[in-house]
mmCIF file of C-alpha atoms and ligand atoms in Angstrom:
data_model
loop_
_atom_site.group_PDB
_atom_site.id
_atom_site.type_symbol
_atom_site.label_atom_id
_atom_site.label_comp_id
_atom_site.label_asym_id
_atom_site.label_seq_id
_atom_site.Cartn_x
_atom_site.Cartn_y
_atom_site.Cartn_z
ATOM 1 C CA UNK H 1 188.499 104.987 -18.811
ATOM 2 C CA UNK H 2 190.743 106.559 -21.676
ATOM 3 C CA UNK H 3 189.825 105.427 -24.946
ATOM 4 C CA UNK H 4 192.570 104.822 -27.779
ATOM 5 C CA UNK H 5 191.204 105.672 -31.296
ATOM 6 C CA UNK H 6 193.045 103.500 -33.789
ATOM 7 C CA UNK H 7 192.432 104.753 -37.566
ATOM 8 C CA UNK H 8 192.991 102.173 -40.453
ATOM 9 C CA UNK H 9 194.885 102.872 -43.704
ATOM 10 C CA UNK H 10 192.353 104.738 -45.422
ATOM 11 C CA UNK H 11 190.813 107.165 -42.575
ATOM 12 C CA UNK H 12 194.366 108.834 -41.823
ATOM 13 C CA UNK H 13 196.703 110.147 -43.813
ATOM 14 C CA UNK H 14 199.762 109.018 -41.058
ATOM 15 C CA UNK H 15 199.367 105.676 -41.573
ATOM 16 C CA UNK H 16 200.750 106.705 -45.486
ATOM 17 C CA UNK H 17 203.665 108.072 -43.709
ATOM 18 C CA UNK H 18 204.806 104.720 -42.315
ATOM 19 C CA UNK H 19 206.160 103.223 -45.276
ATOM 20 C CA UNK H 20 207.469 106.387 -46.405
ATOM 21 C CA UNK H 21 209.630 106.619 -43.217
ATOM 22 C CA UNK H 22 210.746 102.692 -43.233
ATOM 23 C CA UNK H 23 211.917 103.582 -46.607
ATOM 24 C CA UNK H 24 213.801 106.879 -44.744
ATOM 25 C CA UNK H 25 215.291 104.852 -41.821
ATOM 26 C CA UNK H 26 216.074 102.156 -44.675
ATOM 27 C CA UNK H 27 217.903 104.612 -46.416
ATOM 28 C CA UNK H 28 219.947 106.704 -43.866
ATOM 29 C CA UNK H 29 221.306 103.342 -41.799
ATOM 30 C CA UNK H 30 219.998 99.937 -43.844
ATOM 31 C CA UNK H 31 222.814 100.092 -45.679
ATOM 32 C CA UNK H 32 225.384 99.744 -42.363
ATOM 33 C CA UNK H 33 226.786 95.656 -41.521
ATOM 34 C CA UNK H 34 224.390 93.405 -39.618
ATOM 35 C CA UNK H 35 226.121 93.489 -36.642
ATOM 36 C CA UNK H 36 229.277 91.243 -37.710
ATOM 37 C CA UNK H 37 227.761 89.327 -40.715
ATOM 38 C CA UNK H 38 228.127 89.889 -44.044
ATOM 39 C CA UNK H 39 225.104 91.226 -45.082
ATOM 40 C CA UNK H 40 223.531 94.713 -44.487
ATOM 41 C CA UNK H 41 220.815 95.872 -42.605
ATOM 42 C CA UNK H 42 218.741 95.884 -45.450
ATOM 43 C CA UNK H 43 219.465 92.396 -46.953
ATOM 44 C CA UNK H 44 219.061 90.653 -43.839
ATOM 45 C CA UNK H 45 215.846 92.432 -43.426
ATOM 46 C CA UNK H 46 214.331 91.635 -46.729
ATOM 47 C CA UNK H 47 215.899 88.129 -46.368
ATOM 48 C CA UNK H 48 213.701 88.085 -43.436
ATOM 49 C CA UNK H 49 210.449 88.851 -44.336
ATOM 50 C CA UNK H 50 210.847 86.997 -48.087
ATOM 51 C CA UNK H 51 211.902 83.915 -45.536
ATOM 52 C CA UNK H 52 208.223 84.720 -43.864
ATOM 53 C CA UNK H 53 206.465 85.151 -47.177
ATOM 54 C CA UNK H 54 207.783 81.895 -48.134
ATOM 55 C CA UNK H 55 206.418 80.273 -45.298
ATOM 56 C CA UNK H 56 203.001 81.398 -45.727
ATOM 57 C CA UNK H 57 203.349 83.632 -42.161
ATOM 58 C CA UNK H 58 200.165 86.666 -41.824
ATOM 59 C CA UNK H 59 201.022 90.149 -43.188
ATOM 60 C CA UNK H 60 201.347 91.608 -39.584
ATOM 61 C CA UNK H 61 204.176 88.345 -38.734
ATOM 62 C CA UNK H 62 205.510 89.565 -42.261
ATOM 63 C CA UNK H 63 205.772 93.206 -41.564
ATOM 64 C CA UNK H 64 207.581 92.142 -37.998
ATOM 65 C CA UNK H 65 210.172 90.254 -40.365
ATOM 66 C CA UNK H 66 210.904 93.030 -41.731
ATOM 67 C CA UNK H 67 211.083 95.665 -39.105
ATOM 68 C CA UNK H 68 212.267 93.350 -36.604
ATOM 69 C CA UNK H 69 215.887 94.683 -36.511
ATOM 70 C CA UNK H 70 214.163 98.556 -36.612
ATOM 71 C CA UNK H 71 216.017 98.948 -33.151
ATOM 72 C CA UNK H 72 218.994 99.030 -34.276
ATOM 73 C CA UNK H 73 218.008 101.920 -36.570
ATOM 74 C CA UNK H 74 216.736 104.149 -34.017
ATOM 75 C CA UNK H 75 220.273 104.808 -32.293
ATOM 76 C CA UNK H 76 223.301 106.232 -33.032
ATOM 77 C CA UNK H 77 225.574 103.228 -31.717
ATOM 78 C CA UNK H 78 228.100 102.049 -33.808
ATOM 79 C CA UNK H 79 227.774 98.667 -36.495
ATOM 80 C CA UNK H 80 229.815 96.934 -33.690
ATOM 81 C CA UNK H 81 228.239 97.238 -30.665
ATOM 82 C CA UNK H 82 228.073 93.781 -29.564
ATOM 83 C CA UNK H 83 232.410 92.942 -30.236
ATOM 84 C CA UNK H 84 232.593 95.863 -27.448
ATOM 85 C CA UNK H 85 230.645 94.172 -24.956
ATOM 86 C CA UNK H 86 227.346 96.611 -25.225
ATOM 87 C CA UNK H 87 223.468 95.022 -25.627
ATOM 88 C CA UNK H 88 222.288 97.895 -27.247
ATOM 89 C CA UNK H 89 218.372 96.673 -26.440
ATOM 90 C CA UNK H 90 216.980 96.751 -29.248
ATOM 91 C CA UNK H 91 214.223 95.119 -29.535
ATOM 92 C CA UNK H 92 212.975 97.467 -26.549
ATOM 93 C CA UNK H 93 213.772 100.301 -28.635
ATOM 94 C CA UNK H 94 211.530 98.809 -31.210
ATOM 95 C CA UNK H 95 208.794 98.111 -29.143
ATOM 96 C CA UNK H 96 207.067 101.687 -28.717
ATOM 97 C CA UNK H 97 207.975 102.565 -32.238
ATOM 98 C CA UNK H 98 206.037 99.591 -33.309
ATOM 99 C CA UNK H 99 203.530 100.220 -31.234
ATOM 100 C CA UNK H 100 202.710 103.864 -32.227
ATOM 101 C CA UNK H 101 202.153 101.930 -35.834
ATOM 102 C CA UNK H 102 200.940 98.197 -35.571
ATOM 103 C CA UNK H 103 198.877 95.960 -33.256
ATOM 104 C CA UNK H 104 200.708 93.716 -30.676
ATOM 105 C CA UNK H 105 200.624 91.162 -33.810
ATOM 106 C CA UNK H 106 203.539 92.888 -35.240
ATOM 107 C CA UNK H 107 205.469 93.898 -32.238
ATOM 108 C CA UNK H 108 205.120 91.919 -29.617
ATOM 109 C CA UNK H 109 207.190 88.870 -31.790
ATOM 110 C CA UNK H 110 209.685 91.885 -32.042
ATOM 111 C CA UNK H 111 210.102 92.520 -29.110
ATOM 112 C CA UNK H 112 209.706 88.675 -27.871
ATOM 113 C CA UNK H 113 212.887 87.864 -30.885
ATOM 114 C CA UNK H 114 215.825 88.205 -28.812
ATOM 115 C CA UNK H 115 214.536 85.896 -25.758
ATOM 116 C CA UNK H 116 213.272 83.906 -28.135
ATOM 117 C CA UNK H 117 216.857 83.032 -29.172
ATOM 118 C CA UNK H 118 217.630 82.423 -25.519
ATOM 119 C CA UNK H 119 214.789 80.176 -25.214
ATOM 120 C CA UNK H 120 215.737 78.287 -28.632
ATOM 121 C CA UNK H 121 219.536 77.560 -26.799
ATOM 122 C CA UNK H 122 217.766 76.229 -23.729
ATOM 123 C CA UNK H 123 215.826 74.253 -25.427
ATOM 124 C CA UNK H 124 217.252 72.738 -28.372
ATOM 125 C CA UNK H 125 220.907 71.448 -27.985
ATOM 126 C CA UNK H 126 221.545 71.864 -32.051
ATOM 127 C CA UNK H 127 220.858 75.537 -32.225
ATOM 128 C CA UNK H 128 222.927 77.312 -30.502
ATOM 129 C CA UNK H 129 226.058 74.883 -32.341
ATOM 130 C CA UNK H 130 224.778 76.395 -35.490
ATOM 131 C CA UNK H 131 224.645 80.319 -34.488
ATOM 132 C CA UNK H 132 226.855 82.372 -35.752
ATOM 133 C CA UNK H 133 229.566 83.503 -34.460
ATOM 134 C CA UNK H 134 228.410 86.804 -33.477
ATOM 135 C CA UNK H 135 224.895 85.882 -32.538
ATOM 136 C CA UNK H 136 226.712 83.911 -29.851
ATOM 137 C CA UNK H 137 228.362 86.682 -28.564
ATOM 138 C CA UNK H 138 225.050 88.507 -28.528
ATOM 139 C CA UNK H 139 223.220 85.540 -26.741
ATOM 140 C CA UNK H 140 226.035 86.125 -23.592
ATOM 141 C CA UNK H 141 225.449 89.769 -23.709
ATOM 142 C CA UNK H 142 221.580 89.269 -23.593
ATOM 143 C CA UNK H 143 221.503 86.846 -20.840
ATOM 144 C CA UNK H 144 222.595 83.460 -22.553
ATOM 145 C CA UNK H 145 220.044 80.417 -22.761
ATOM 146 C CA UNK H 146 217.224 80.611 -20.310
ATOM 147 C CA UNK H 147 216.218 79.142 -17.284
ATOM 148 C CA UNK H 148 213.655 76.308 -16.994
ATOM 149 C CA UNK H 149 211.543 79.063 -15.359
ATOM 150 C CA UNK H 150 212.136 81.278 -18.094
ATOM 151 C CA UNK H 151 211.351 78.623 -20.884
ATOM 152 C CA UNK H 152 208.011 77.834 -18.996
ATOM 153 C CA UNK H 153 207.730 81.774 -18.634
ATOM 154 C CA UNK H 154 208.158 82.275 -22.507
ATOM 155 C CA UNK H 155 206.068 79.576 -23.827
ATOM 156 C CA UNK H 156 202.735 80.766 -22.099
ATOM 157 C CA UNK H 157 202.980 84.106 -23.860
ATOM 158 C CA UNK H 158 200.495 84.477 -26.058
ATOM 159 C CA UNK H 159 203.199 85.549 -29.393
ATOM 160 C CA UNK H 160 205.655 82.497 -28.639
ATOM 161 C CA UNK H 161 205.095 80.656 -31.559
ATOM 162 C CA UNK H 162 205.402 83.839 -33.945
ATOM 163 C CA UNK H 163 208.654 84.822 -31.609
ATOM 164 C CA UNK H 164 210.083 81.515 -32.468
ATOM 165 C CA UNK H 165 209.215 81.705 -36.419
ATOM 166 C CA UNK H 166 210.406 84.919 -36.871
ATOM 167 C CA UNK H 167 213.426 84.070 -34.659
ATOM 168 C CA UNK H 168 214.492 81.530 -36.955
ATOM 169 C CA UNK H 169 213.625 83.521 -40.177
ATOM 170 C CA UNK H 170 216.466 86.174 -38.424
ATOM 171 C CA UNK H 171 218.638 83.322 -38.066
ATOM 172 C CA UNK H 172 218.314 82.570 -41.703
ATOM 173 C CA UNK H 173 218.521 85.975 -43.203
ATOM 174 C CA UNK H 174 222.398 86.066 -43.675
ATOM 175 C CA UNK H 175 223.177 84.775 -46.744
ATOM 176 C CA UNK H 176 225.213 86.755 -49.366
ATOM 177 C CA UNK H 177 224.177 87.304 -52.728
ATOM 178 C CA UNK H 178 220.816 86.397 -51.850
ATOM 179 C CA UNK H 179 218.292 88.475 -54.066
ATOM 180 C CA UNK H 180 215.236 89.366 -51.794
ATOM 181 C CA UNK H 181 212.493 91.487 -53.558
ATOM 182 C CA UNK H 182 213.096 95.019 -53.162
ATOM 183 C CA UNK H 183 211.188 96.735 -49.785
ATOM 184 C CA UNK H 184 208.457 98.012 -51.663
ATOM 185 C CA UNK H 185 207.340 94.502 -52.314
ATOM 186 C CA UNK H 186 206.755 94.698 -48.683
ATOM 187 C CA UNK H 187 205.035 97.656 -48.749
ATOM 188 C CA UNK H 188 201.552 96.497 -49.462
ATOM 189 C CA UNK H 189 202.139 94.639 -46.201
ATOM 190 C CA UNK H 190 202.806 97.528 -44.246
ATOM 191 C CA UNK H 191 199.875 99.061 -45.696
ATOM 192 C CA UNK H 192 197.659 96.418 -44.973
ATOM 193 C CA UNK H 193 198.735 96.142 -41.059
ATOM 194 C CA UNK H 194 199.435 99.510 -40.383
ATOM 195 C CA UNK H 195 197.601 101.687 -37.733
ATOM 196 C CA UNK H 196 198.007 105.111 -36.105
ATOM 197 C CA UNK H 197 197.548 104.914 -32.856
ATOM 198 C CA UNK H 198 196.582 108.623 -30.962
ATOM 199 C CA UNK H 199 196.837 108.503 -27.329
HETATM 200 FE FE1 FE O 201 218.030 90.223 -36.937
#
């Protein structure tokens, strides 16, 4: 069978270049609207991740906090997407760019953050009321709530009750004039967690 090798901070100098291109993608589109809210994507990912310090979550659910939005860095779509009726998927774009850097600790809540909001809105008849306006126009492009199926589905996955933290740390991380620490302060994070992966 293949092996994977998976080098720690420390044994490869790649896993150096991680935070240095966070910073990069943080810099060339972080500073573009949150899809309809009034924060960037930069706030509302440090709101994130201080929102997951704050509760005490593990540096890997920390580092997913932060990077959980990283989808909607990768591509060239426009700030808008959603108002024109387009998912743009991006928490499967995030998925194998997480996964060339972190364990399934870190991206499988990423990737499990959008149904998680579907699962919250079949579940939990106060949620979806206090969504925001265009996180409810997201949740009809992705699907809307789920199924009874789906909720069973979701719940027996072994990240569900990260998904659903950092789910509700997202929904959180729109306030303006909120001061989150800058992203370096997540940087020792990043190192901690990080991993090269070589196929
Ligand atoms: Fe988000």
């Amino acid at each position: 069978m293949e092996q994977k090798s998976v080098m720690k901070q420390g044994s490869n100098p790649a896993v150096g270049e991680t935070m240095k291109e966070v910073c990069r993608l943080f810099e060339a589109r972080g500073s573009a609207w949150y899809g309809g809210e009034a924060v960037s994507q930069l706030e509302h990912a440090l709101q994130a991740a201080m929102f997951a310090e704050r509760d005490a979550a593990t540096a890997e659910l920390i580092v997913a906090a932060l990077l959980h939005d990283v989808g909607h860095l990768l591509h060239d779509l426009p700030e808008n997407v959603a108002e024109q009726g387009v998912d743009d998927r991006h928490e499967m774009l995030a998925r194998p760019w997480l996964a060339m850097r972190f364990s399934p600790a870190v991206f499988e809540p990423v990737e499990m953050h959008v149904a998680a909001k579907r699962y919250l809105c079949a579940v939990d008849a106060d949620y979806m009321l206090q969504l925001s306006p265009a996180s409810q126009q997201s949740l009809q492009l992705q699907g809307g709530p789920m199924s009874g199926d789906e909720v069973s589905e979701f719940e027996r996955r072994r990240f569900f009750a990260d998904a659903v933290r950092l789910r509700k740390w997202d929904d959180a991380a729109k306030v303006v004039g909120l001061k989150p620490p800058p992203l370096d302060h997540f940087g020792t994070y990043i190192g901690r967690v990080s991993q090269v992966t070589t196929p």
